[in-house]
Structures are given as structure tokens and as C-alpha cells.
Tab-separated table of C-alpha atoms in Angstrom:
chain	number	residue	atom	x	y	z
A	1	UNK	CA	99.966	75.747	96.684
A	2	UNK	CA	101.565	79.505	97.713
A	3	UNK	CA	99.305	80.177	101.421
A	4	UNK	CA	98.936	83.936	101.777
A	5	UNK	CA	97.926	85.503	105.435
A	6	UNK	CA	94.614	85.553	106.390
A	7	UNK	CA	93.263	89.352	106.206
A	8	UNK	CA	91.547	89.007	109.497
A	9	UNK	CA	95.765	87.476	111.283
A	10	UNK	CA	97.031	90.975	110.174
A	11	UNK	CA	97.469	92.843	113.496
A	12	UNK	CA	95.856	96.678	114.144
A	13	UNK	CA	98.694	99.243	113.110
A	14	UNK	CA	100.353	96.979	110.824
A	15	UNK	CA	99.281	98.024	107.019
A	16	UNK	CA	100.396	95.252	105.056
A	17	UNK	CA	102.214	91.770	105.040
A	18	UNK	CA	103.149	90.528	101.826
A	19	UNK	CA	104.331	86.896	100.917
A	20	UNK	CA	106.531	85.881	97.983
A	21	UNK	CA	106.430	88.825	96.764
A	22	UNK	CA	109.757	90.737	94.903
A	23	UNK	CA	111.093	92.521	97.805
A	24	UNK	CA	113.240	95.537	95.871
A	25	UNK	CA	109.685	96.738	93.764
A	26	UNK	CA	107.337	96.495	96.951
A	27	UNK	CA	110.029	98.318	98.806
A	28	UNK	CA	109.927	101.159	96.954
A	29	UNK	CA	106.274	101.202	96.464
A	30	UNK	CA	105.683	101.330	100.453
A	31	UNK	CA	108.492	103.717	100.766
A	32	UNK	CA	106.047	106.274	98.341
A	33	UNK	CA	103.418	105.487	99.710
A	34	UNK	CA	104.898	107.200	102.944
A	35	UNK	CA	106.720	109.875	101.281
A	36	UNK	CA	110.029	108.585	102.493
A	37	UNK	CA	112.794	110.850	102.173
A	38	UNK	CA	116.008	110.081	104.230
A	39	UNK	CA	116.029	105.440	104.538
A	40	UNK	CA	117.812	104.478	107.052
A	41	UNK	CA	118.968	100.815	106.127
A	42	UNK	CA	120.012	98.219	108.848
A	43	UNK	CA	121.362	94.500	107.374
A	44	UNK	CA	123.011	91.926	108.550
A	45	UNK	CA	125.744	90.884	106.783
A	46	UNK	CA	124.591	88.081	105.021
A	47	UNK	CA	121.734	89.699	103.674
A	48	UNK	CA	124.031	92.728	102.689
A	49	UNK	CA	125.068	91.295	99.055
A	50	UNK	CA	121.236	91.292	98.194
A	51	UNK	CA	120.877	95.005	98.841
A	52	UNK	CA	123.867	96.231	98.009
A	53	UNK	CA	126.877	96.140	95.150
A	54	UNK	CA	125.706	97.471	91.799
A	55	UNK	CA	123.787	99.811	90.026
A	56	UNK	CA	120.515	97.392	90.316
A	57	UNK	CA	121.104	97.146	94.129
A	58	UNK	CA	118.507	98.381	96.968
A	59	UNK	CA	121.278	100.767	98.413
A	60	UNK	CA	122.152	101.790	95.503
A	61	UNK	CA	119.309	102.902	93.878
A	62	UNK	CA	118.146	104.785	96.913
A	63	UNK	CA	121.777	106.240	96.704
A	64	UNK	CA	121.065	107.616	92.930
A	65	UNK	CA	117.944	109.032	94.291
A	66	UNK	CA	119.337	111.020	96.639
A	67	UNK	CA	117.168	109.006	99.482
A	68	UNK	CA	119.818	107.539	101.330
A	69	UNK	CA	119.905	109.229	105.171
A	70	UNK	CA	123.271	106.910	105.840
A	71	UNK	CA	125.612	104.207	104.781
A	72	UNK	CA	124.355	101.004	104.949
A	73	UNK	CA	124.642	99.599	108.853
A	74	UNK	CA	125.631	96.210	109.336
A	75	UNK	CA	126.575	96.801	113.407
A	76	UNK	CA	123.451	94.669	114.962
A	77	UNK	CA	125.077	91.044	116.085
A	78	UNK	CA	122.871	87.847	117.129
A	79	UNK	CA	120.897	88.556	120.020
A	80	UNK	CA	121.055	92.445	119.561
A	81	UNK	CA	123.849	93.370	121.432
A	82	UNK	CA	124.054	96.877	122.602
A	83	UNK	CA	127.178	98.972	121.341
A	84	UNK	CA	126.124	97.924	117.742
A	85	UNK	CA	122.176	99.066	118.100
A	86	UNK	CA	122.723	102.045	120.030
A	87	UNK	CA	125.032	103.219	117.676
A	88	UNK	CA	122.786	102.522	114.678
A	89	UNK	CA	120.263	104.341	116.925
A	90	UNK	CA	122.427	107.378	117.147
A	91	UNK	CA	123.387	107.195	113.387
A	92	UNK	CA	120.029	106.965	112.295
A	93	UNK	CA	119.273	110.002	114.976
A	94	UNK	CA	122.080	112.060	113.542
A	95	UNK	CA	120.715	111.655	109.726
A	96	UNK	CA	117.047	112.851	110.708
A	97	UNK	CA	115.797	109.421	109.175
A	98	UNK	CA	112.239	109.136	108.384
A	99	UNK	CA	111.981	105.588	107.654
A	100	UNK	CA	113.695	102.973	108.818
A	101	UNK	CA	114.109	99.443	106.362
A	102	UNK	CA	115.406	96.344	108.316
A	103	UNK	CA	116.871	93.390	106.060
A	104	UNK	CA	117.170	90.202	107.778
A	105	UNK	CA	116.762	88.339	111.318
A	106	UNK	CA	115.107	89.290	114.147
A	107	UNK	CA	117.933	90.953	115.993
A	108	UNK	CA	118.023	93.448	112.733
A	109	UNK	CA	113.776	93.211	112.671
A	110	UNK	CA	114.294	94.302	116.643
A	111	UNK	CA	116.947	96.993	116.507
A	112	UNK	CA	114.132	98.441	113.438
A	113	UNK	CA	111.698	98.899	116.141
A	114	UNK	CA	113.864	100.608	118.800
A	115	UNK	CA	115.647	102.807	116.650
A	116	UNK	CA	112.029	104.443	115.292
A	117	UNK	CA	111.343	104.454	118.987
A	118	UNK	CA	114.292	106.519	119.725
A	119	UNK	CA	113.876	108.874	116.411
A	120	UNK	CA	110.338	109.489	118.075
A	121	UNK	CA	112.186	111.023	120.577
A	122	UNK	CA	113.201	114.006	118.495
A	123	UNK	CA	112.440	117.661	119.852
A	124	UNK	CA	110.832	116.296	123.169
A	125	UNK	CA	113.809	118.352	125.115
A	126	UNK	CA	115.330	121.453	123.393
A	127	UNK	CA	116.492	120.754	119.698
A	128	UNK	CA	117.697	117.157	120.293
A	129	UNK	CA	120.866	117.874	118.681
A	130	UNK	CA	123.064	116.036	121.317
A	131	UNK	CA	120.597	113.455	122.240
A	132	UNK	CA	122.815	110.134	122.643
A	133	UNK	CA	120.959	106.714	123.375
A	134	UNK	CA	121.257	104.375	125.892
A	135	UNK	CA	119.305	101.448	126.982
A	136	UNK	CA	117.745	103.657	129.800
A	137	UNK	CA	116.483	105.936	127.551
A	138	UNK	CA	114.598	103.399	125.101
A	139	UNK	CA	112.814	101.902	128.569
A	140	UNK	CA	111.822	105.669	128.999
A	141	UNK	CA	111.138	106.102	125.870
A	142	UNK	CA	108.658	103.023	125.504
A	143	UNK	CA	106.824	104.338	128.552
A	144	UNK	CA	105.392	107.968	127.271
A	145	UNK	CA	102.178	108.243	127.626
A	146	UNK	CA	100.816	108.937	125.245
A	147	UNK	CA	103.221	107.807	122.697
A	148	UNK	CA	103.866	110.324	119.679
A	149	UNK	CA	103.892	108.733	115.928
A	150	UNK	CA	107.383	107.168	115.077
A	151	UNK	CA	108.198	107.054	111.780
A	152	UNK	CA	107.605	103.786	109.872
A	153	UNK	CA	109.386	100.580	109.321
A	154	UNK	CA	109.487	98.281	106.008
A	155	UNK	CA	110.568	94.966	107.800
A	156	UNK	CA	112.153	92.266	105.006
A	157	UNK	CA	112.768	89.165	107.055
A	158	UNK	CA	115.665	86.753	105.668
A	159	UNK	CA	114.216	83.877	107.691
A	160	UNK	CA	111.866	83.121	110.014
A	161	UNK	CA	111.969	83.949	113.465
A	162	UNK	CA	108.919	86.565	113.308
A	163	UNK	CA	110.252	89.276	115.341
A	164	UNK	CA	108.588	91.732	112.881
A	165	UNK	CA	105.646	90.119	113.417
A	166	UNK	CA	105.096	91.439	117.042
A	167	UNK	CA	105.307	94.971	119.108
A	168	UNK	CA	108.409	93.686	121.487
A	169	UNK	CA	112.058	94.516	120.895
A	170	UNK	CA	115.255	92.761	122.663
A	171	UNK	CA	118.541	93.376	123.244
A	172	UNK	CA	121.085	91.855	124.790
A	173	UNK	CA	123.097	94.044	127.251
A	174	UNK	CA	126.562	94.689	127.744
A	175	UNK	CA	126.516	92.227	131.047
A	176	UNK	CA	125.472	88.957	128.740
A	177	UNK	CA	121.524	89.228	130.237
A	178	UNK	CA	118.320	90.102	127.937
A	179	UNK	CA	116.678	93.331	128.176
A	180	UNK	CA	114.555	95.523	125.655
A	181	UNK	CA	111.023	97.600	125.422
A	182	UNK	CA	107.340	96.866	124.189
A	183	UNK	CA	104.764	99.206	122.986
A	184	UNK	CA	102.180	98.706	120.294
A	185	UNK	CA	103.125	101.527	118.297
A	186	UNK	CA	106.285	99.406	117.646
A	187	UNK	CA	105.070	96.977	115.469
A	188	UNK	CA	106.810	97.414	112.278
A	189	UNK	CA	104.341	99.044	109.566
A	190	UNK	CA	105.020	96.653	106.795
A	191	UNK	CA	106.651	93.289	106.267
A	192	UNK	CA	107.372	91.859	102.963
A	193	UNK	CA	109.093	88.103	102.905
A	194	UNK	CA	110.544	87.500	99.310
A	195	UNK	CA	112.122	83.649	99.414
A	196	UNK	CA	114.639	84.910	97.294
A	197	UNK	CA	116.446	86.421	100.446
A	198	UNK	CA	115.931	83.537	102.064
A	199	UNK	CA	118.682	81.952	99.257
A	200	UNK	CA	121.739	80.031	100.450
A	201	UNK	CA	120.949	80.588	104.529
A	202	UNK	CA	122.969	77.840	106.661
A	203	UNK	CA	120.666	75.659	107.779
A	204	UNK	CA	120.852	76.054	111.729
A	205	UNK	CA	119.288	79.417	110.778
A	206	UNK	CA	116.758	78.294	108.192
A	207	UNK	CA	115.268	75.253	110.439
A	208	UNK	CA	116.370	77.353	113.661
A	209	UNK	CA	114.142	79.881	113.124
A	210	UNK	CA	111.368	77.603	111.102
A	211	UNK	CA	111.076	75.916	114.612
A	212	UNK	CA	110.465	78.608	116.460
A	213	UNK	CA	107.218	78.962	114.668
A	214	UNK	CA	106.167	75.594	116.766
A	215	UNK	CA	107.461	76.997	119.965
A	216	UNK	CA	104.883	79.976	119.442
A	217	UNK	CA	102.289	77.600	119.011
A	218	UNK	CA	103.106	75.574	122.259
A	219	UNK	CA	103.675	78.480	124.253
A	220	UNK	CA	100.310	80.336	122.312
A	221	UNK	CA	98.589	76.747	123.502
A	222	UNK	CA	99.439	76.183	126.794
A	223	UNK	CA	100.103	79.298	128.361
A	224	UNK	CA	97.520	80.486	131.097
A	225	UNK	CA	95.797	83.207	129.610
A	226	UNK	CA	95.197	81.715	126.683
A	227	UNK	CA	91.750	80.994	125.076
A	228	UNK	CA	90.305	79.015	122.490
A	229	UNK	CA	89.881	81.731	119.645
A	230	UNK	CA	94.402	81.832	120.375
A	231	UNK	CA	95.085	77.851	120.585
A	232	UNK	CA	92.737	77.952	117.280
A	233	UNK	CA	94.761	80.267	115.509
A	234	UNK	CA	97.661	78.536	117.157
A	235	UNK	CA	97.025	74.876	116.102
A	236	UNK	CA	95.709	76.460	112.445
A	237	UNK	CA	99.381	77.903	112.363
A	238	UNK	CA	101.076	74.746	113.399
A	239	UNK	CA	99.543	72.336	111.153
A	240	UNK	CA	100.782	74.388	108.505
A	241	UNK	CA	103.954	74.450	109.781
A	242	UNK	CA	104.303	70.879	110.226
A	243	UNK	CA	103.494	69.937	106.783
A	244	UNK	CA	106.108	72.096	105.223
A	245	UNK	CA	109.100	71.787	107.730
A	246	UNK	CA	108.882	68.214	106.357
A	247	UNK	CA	108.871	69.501	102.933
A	248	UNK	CA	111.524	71.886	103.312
A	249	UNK	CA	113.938	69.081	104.948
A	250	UNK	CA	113.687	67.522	101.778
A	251	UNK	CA	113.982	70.733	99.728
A	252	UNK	CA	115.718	73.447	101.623
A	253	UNK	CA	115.471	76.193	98.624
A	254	UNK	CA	112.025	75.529	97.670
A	255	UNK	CA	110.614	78.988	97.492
A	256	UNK	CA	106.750	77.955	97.770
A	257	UNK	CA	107.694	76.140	100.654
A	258	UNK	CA	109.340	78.591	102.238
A	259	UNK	CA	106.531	81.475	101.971
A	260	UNK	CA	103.998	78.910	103.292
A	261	UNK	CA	106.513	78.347	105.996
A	262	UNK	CA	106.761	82.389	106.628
A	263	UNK	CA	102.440	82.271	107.075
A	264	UNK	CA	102.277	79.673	109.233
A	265	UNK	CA	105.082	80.931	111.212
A	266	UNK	CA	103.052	84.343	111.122
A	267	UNK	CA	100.005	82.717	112.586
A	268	UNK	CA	101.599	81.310	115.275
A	269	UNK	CA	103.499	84.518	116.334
A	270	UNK	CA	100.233	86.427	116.152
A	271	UNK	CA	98.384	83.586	118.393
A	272	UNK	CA	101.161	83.928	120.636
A	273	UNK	CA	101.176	87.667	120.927
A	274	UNK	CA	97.593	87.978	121.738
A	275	UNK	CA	97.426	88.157	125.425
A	276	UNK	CA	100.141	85.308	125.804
A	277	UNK	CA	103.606	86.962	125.586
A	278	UNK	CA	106.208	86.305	126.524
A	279	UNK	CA	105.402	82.212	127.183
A	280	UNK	CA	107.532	80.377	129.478
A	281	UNK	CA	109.787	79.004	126.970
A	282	UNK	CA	110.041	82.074	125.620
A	283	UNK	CA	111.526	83.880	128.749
A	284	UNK	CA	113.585	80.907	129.539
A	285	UNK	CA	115.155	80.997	126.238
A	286	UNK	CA	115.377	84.611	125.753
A	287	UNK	CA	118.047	84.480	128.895
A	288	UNK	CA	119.795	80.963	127.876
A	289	UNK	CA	120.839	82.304	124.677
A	290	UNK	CA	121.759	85.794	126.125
A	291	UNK	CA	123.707	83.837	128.619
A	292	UNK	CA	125.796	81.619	126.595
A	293	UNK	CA	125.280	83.162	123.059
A	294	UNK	CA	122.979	80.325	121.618
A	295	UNK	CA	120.618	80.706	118.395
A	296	UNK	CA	117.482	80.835	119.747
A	297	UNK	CA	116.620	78.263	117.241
A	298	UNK	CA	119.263	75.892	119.042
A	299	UNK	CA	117.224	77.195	122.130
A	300	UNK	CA	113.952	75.786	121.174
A	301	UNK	CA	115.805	72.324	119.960
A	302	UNK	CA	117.552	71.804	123.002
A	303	UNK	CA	114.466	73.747	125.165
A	304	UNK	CA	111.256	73.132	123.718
A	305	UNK	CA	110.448	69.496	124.438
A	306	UNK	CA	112.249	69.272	128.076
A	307	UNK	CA	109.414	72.330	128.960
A	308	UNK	CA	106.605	71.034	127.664
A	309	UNK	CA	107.698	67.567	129.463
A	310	UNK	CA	107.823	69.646	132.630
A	311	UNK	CA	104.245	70.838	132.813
A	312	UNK	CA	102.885	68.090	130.264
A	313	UNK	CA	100.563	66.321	133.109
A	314	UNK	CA	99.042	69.859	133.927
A	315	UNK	CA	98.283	70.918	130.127
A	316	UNK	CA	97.579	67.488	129.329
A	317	UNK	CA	94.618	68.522	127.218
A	318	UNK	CA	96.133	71.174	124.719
A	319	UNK	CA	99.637	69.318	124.478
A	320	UNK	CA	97.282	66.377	122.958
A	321	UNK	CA	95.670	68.972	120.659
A	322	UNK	CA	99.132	69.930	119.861
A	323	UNK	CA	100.274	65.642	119.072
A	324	UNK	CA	97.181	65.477	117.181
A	325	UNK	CA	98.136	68.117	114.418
A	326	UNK	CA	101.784	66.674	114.961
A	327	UNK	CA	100.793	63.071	113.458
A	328	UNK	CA	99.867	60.932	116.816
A	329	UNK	CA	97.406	62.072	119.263
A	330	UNK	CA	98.390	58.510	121.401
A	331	UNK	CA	102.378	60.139	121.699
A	332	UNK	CA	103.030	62.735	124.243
A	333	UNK	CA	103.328	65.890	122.495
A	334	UNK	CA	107.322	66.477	123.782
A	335	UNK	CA	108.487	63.420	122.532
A	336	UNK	CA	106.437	64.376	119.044
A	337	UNK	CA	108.414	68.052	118.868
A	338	UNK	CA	111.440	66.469	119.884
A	339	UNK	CA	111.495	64.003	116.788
A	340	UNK	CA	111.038	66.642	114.722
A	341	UNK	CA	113.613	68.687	116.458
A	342	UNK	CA	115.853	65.813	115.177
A	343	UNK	CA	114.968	65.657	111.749
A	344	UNK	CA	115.966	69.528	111.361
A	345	UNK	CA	119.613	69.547	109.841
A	346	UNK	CA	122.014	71.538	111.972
A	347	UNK	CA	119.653	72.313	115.038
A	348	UNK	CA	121.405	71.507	118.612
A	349	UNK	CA	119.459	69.480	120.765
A	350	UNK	CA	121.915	68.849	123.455
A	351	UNK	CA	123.510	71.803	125.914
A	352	UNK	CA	126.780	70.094	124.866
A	353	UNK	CA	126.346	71.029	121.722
A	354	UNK	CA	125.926	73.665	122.482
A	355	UNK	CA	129.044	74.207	124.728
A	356	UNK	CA	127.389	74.304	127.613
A	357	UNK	CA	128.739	73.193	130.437
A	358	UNK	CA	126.022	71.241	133.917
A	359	UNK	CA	128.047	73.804	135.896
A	360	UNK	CA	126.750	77.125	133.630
A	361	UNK	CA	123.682	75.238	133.843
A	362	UNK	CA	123.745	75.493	137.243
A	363	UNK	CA	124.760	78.923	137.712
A	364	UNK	CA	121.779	79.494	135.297
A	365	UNK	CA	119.143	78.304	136.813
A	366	UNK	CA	119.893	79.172	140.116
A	367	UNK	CA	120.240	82.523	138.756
A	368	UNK	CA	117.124	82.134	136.962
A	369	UNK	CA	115.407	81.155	140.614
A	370	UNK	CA	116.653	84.473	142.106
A	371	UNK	CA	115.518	86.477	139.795
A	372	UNK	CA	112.496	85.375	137.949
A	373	UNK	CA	111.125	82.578	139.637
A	374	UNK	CA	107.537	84.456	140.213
A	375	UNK	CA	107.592	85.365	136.867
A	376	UNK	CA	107.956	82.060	135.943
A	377	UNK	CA	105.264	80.422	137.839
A	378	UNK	CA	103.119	82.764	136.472
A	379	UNK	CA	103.904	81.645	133.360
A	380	UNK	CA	104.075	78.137	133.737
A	381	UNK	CA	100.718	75.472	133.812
A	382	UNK	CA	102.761	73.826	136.561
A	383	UNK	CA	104.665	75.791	139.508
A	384	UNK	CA	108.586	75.683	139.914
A	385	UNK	CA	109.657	75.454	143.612
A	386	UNK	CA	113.124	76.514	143.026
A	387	UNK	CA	116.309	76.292	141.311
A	388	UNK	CA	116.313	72.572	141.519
A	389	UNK	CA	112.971	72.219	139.461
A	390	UNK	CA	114.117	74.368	137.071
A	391	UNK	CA	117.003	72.424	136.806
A	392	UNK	CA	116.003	69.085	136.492
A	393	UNK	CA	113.506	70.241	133.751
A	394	UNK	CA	115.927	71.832	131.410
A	395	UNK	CA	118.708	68.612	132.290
A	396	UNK	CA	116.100	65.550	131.359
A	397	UNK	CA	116.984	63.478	129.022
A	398	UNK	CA	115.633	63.912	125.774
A	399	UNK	CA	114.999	59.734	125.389
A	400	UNK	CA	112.632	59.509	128.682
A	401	UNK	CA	110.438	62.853	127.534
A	402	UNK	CA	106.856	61.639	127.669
A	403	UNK	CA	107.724	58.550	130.293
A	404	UNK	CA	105.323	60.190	132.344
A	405	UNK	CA	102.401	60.215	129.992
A	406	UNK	CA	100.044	57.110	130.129
């Protein structure tokens, strides 16, 4: 049975989420409903045959219309990287956009958000007309108080990460290390998954970013601030996931699978993002895949269970909630998400798979000590003392996770 989301998981500010619906007619309905005049389009380039080519085309039509502000961009790489989003910023600046559609994976879903961010920015000092962007100027930008309207965003996912799902938008720099900006007016004002763009992904991206709907819920479960209304919502999100990652293993196209994949995936986001982001994983990841140009799917398969194996002794109680929904309340909750790490076709679960070398992992986490280590005890059920905690965590072996579990 097609799962829709919940009325009540749809966040303040965002108007609409629809699943399995026909992504080229709800487009253009939204896109009325705001008036839109000048559609700034961002891809990336494996969505771009779905939106663009013929007469029948999303970029085309718009074209015909008159309602294109730009040529299609296709700049924004994995992670975000910067000389391809701030030049979509300043392209979308330059055409006076007033709506900005994002077509694909998170990095696209994320360069959405900052580029409305930086449109809002329009007029604030003489006529704008030589305003150029830089990462500075989106931190500044995400700090005005108070915040003036940016234009809207139509977010059409390609997978399932869920960075359209939440208010926070990364980047990664110039100098290889993760940066970006948060403010609630970011969140994107519409998302519409249609499986059909979903068609044909490789599957280190399809199960990549399908697992990263059970990292939410771990870090939405055992992060500090959490409470019980979030782990609720969290576990209600993961046992939907569960159910159909095992499905979609066995049918990777399956489109009903694949939309009830998107709403659990949803729920677990939105648990997350309720007073528990960024979780530790999350922060660890966000840097290991900046550093060394990993999937952040591959992040969680190689990351996921060696964390929760770290601090499993001091959130003992919601990792078994977590095994429970997994299949085996008596197994520790680690080794549970690291089985199903290896059932996903074509998700790393090694750093050597990864290419990545014990000396970079060193260099990492020492760097990781210098820099964030108070951040990361404040994240973390159990404290790190220092680069050689950190290290040993992310270095375990996957075959003793949840030796220390009685």
C-alpha cells in the first residue's frame, strides 16, 4: 500500500509535500499558485534528461512560455562545492529569479535554499546590480534579523537523502572542509517526489541515500536533547523504512516502494530536525565526506554502526528500541544496522573502499579533535577524550560491533 505523510509531520512554512505524484503537472500547478514568472532551474545531470530535450520537457515548456529566467544549471557537484553554487547563485541573481525549482539530490535540494537566500538579498544596499556572492555573504545573509521573505522553492528530490526536508544548507568549500547556513525561512516551500525520477539511479545512490533515512532515526533517537514525542516519530519513521529497504533490495524500480521509502525517510528527517540537528554522526560525516569526497550514503555504511558501537553502553535503552523495530531486540542495535548496511548493493562499508587510507584517518581525526571536539561531546551520549577515541571508534572492526553488549 502507497504511505502518504502524515498532515501533522509537515513542518511550519512548508505548504505542501506530495508523494508519487506526476512531478511536471504539480510543478506547474505550484508554480501558479505563486505567480511565478522568471524559474530558475538547478539539476544535476542525471536528472537533466527528465526535464529537458523536447517539446514535452519541463525546460522546455517553461521556455515556450516565456518563464524561463536562465538556461538550465547543471554546475552544483556532490557535496556542494563552491565555484559551481556561487555561480548558480550569481546567475540566478543576475536573471531577477522569483522562484527557484531544484531537480535532484541534496547538494542541488541545498544550493535551492542558499541561492533564494542570496536573491533575498536584493536592494538591501543600493540597486544590487553588482552584488557578487561568496560564502561570507550567505553566513551574513542567514543571520538578518529579521529575515525578509525569499522567494519560494519547488524541491523535486531524485532520491532520498531529505535535504529538502529540513531548513540547513551545506557546502563544501574550496579548502575540502564543510561549511553552509541555517535559517527557518529556508526550508524549501514545496517538495514533490515522483518515483519516476527516481528511474535507472545507480544503486550506491538509491540505497546510499535510502540509508540515511536510518541514520536520522539513530541520531533523532539517541541524541541528548531528544524526547519521546522525537524518538516516537523517529522509530514510527524507521520501521517503515526497514520494511521497504528490504523490499526495494529485491525490487530496486518498484515505484510504491520507493514513495513509501521517500515518507519514512521524511519522518525520520523531521524527528531529527526537531531540536536534534545536526547528530553526532551527522557532523562526523558531514566532514569525512567533505574530506575525502565520499557519498554520504557510503558515510553512514562505513560510519553508522562503528558510532552507535561507541556510545552503545550509554544509550543502551533507545539503541534497543531501535533493534526492536530492526527485527531482534536481544542483538545490539550496531551490529543490526550494520547487517543491513551489507545487504544494500553498492554501499561501502569499509574506509578502504572507500580509498581511504589509516594515515588520512589519522590526520582526520586528529583534526577533528582540534577543532570540534566540544562540539562533539556535546553531541555524543558518551564523551570523547581526544583524537585517539575518536579514532578507535571510527577504526573498529565492523565483525566485533556489539562485543560489548551483554
Amino acid at each position: 500500500m502507497a504511505l502518504s505523510i502524515p498532515t501533522d509531520q509537515i513542518p511550519p512554512g512548508m505548504k505542501a509535500v506530495h508523494v508519487g505524484a506526476p512531478f511536471l503537472s504539480k510543478t506547474f500547478d505550484e508554480l501558479s499558485s505563486f505567480g511565478s514568472k522568471k524559474v530558475f532551474v538547478l539539476a544535476n545531470r542525471s536528472s537533466a534528461k527528465y526535464i529537458e530535450g523536447d517539446d514535452t520537457k519541463f525546460i522546455n515548456i517553461l521556455e515556450s512560455k516565456g518563464m524561463l529566467a536562465a538556461p538550465l544549471c547543471t554546475s552544483i557537484g556532490m557535496g556542494g562545492g563552491e565555484e559551481g553554487l556561487l555561480q548558480a547563485a550569481n546567475d540566478a541573481y543576475a536573471a531577477d529569479a522569483d522562484v527557484i525549482v531544484t531537480v535532484g539530490g541534496g547538494a542541488v535540494q541545498d544550493a535551492g535554499k542558499l541561492i533564494r537566500l542570496w536573491l533575498s538579498t536584493k536592494g538591501s544596499s543600493g540597486d544590487g546590480s553588482s552584488a557578487t556572492c561568496t560564502v561570507a555573504g550567505l553566513q551574513a545573509a542567514s543571520n538578518r534579523d529579521p529575515m525578509p521573505p525569499l522567494p519560494p522553492q519547488v524541491a523535486i528530490p531524485n532520491s532520498f537523502a531529505m535535504a529538502e526536508a529540513t531548513h540547513v544548507a551545506g557546502l563544501t568549500t574550496a579548502a575540502k572542509t564543510k561549511s553552509g547556513a541555517a535559517h527557518s525561512s529556508m526550508l524549501p516551500t514545496v517538495i514533490i517526489y515522483d518515483p519516476a525520477l527516481s528511474a535507472g539511479l545507480p544503486d550506491w545512490v538509491r540505497f546510499g541515500t535510502a540509508l540515511r533515512g536510518v541514520e536520522h532515526a539513530v541520531g533523532a533517537m539517541t541524541h541528548p536533547k531528544s524526547n519521546e514525542d522525537i524518538r516516537t516519530r523517529a522509530l514510527a519513521g524507521l520501521t517503515i523504512l526497514d520494511d521497504n529497504l528490504k523490499k526495494l533490495v529485491k525490487n530496486p524500480e518498484c515505484a510504491e516502494t520507493q514513495s513509501n521509502i521517500y515518507v519514512g525517510g521524511f519522518m525520520t528527517i523531521r524527528a531529527l530536525n526537531t531540536g536534534c540537528y545536526p547528530a553526532l554522526a551527522h557532523l562526523i560525516e558531514n566532514h569525512y565526506s567533505a574530506r575525502f569526497s565520499v557519498h554520504q550514503g557510503s558515510c553512514s555504511g562505513i560510519l553508522c554502526g562503528r558510532i552507535m558501537d561507541y556510545h552503545c553502553e550509554d544509550s543502551k535503552d533507545y539503541q534497543k528500541r531501535i533493534s526492536v523495530v530492526l527485527g531482534d531486540g536481544d542483538v545490539s542495535a550496531a551490529r543490526l544496522v550494520t547487517d543491513l548496511v551489507a545487504m544494500l548493493p553498492a554501499v561501502r562499508h569499509e574506509h578502504a573502499e572507500a580509498k581511504v587510507t589509516d594515515e588520512m584517518l589519522k590526520e582526520f581525526t586528529q583534526w577533528m579533535a582540534d577543532n570540534h571536539l566540544a562540539r562533539l561531546n556535546s553531541l555524543s551520549p558518551k564523551k570523547f577524550g581526544g583524537a585517539d577515541d575518536i579514532y578507535g571508534m571510527l577504526t573498529k572492526p565492523l565483525e566485533e560491533l556489539g562485543s560489548n553488549i551483554d
